[in-house]
PDB file of C-alpha atoms in Angstrom:
ATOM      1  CA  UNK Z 465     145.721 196.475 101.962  1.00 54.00           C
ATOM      2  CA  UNK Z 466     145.033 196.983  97.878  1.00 58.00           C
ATOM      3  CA  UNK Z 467     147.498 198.961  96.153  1.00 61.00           C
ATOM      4  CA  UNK Z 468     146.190 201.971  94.680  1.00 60.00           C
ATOM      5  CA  UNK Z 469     142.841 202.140  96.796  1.00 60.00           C
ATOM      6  CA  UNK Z 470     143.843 205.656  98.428  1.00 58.00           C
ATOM      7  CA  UNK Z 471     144.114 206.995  94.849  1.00 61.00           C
ATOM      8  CA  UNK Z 472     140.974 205.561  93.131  1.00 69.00           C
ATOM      9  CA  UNK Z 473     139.258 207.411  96.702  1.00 74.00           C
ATOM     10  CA  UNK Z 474     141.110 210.280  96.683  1.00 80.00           C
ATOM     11  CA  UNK Z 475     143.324 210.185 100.047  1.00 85.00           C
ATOM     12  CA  UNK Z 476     145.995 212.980 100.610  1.00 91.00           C
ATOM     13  CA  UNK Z 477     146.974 211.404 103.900  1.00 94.00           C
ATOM     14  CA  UNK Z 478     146.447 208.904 106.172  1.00 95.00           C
ATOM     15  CA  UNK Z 479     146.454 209.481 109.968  1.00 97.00           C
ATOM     16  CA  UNK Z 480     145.982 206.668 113.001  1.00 98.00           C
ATOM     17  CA  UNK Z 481     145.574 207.249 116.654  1.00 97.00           C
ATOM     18  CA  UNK Z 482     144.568 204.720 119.416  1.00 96.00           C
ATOM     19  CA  UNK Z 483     140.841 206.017 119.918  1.00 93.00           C
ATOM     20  CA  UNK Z 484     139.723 203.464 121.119  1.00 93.00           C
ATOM     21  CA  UNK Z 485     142.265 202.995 124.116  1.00 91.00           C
ATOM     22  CA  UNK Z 486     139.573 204.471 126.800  1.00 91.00           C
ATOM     23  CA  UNK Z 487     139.253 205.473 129.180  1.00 91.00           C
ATOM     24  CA  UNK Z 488     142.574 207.635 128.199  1.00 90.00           C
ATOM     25  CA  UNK Z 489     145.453 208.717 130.289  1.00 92.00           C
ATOM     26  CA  UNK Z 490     146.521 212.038 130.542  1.00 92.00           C
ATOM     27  CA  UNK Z 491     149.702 212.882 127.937  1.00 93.00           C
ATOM     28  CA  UNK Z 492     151.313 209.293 128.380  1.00 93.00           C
ATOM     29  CA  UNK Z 493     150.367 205.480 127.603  1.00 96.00           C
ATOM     30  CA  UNK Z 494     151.410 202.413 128.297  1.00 96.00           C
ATOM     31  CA  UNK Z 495     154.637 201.009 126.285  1.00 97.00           C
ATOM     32  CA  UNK Z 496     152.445 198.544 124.613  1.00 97.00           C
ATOM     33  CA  UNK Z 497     150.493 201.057 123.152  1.00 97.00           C
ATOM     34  CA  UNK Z 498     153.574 202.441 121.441  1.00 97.00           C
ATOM     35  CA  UNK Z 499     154.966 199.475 120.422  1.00 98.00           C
ATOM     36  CA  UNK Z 500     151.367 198.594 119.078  1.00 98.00           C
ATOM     37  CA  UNK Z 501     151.107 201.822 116.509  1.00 98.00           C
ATOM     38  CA  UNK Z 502     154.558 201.929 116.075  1.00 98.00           C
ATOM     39  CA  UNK Z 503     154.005 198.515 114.420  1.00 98.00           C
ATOM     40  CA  UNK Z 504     150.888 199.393 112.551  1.00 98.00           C
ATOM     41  CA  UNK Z 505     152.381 202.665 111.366  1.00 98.00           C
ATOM     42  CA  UNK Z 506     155.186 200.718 109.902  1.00 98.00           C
ATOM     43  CA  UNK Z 507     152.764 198.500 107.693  1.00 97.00           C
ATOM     44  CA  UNK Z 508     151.113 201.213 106.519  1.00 96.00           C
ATOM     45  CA  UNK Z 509     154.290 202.947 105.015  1.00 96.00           C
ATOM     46  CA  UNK Z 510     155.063 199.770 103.226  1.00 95.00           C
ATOM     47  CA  UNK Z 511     151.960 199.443 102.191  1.00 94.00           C
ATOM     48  CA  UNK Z 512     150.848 202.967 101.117  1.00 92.00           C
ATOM     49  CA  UNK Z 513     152.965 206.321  99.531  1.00 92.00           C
ATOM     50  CA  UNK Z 514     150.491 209.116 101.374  1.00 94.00           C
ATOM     51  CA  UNK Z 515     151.906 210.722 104.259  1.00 97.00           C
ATOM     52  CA  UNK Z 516     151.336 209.068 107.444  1.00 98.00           C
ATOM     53  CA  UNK Z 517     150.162 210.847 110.856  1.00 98.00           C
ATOM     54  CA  UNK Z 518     150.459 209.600 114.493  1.00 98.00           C
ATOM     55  CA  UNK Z 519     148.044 211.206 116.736  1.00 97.00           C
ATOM     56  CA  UNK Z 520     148.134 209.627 120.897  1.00 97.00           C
ATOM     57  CA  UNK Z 521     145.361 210.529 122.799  1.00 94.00           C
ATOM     58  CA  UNK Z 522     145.193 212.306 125.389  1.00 92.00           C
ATOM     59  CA  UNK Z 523     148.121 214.743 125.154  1.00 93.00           C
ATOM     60  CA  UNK Z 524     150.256 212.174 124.959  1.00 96.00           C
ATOM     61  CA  UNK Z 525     152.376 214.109 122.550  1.00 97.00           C
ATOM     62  CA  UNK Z 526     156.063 213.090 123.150  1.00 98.00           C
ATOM     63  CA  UNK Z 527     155.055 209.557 122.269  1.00 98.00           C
ATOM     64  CA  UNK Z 528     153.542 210.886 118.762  1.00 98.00           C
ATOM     65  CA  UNK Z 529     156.760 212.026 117.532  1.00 98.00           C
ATOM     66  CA  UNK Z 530     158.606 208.730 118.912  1.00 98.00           C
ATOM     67  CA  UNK Z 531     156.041 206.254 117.000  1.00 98.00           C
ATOM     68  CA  UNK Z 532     156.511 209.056 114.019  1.00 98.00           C
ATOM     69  CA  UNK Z 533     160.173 209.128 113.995  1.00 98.00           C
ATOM     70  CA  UNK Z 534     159.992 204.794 114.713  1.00 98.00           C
ATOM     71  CA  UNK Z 535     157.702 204.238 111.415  1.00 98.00           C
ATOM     72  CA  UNK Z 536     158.609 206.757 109.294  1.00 98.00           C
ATOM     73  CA  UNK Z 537     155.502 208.744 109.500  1.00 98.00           C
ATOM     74  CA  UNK Z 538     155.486 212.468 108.396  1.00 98.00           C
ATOM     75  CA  UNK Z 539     153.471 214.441 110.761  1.00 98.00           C
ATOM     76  CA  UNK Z 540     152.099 214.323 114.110  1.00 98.00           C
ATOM     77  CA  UNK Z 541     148.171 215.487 115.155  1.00 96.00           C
ATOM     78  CA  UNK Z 542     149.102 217.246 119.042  1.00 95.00           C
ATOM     79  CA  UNK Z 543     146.515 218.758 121.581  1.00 91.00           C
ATOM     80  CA  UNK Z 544     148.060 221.290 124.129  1.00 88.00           C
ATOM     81  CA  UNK Z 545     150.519 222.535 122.042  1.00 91.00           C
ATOM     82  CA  UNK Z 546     149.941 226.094 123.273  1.00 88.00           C
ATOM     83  CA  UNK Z 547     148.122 227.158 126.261  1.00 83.00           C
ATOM     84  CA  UNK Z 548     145.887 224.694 128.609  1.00 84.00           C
ATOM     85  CA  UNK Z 549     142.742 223.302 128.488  1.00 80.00           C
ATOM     86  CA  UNK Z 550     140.594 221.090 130.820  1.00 86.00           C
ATOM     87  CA  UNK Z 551     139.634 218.014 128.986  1.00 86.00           C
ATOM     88  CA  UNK Z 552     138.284 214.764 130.791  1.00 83.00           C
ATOM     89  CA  UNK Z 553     141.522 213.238 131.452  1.00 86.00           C
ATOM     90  CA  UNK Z 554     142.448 216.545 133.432  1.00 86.00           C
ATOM     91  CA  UNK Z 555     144.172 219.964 132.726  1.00 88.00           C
ATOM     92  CA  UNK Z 556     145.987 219.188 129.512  1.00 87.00           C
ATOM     93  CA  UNK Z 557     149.296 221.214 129.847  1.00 90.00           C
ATOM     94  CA  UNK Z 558     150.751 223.231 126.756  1.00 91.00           C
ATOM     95  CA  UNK Z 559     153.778 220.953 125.692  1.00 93.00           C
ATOM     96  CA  UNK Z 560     155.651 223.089 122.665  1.00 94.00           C
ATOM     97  CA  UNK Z 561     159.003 223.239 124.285  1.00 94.00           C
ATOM     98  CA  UNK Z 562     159.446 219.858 125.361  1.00 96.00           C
ATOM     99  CA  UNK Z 563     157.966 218.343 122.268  1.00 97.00           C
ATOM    100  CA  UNK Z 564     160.018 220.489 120.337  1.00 96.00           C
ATOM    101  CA  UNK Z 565     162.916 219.551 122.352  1.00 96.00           C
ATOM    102  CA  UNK Z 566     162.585 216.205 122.498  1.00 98.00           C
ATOM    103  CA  UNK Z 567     161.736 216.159 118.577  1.00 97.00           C
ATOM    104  CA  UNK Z 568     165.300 217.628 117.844  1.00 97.00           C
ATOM    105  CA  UNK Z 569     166.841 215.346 120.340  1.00 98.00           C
ATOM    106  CA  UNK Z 570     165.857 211.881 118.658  1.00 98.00           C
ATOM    107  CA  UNK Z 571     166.711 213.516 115.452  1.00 98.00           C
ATOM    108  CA  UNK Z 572     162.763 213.579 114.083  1.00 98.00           C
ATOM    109  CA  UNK Z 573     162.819 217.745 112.608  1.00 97.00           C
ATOM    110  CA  UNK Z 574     161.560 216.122 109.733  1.00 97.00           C
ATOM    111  CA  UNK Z 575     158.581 214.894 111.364  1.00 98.00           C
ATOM    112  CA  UNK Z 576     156.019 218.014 111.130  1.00 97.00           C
ATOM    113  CA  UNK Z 577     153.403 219.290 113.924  1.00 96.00           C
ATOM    114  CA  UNK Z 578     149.966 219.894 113.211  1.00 94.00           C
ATOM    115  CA  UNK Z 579     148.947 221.629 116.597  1.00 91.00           C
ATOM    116  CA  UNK Z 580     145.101 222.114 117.704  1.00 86.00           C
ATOM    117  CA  UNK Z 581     145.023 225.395 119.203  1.00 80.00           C
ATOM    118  CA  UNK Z 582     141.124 225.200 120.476  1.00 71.00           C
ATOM    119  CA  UNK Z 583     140.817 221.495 121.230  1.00 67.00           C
ATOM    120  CA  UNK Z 584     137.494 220.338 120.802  1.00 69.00           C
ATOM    121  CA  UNK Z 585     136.068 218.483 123.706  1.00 70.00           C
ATOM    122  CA  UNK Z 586     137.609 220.322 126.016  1.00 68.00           C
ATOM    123  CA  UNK Z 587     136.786 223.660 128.402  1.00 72.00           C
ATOM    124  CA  UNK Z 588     138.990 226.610 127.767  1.00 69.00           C
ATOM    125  CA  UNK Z 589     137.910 228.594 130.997  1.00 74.00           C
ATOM    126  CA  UNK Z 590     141.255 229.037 132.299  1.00 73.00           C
ATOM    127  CA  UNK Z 591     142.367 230.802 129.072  1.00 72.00           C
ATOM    128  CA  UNK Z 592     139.075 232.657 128.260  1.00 77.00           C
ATOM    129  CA  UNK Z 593     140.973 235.609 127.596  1.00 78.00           C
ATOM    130  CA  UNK Z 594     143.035 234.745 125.338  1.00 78.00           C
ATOM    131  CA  UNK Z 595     140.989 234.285 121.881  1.00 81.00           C
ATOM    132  CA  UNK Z 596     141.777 232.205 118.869  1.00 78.00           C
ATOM    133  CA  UNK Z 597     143.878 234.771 117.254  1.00 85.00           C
ATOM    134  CA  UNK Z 598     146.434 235.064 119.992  1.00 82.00           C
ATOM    135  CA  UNK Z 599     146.315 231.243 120.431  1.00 76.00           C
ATOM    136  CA  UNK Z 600     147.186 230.977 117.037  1.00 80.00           C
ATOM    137  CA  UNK Z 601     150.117 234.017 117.181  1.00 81.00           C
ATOM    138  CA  UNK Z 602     151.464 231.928 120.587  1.00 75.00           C
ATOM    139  CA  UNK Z 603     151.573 228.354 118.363  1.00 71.00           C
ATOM    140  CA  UNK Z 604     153.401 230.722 115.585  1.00 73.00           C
ATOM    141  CA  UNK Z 605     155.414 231.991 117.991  1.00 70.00           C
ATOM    142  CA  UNK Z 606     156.636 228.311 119.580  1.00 68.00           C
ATOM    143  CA  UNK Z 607     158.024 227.861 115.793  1.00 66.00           C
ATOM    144  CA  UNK Z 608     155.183 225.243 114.890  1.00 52.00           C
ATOM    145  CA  UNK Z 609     155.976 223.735 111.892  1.00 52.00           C
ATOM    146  CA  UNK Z 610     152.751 222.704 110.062  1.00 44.00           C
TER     147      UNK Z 610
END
């Protein structure tokens, strides 16, 4: 990777996620999928200043922050932080307190959460009424940090 191509472009921030691992599984993946973006995330932090992201589809949240807190990556990119939703892979549970739990327990606070609270893609029958406003107060609420 060039040196200084995310400034000449303007980049505030890189993120990566394994799209392309499909059809995906619902919150988890395999270790070598881990390993995998743990080791790409790390190249990219020598390689580049910007803050990093880790996003692991579907849901698969816990292993964000442990590939964020393994490469050094700021922030995280989570669906079902608050409230569920019906995506392909399945009902997508809300996952604030064990993320947040499990964040403190490997010692990654500093990684931040960015939290979807409608996830696109998805049906949000089951929490029709409950509109974006209160979805948003219930992320605030789980002491989201981004």
């Amino acid at each position: 990777m060039k040196r200084g191509f995310t400034k000449r472009l303007a980049f505030i921030g890189l993120a990566i996620e394994n799209t392309h691992d499909r059809p995906y599984l619902k919150s988890s993946v395999g270790p070598e999928i881990g390993a995998a973006m743990a080791l790409v995330g790390s190249e990219l932090r020598r390689a580049v200043s910007l803050p990093l992201g880790i996003q692991v589809l579907a849901g698969a949240n816990l292993w964000a922050v442990a590939i964020a807190n393994a490469c050094g990556a700021s922030f995280v990119r989570v669906e079902g932080f608050v409230f569920a939703h019906v995506a392909d892979e399945g009902v997508i549970e809300s996952s604030a307190g064990a993320l947040l739990r499990y964040r403190r327990a490997i010692g990654a606070d500093n990684v931040r959460v960015f939290a979807d609270i409608k996830k696109k893609h998805s049906a949000h029958a089951i929490t029709a009424d409950v509109d974006i406003v209160e979805t948003a107060k219930a992320r605030n609420f789980s002491r989201q940090t981004a």
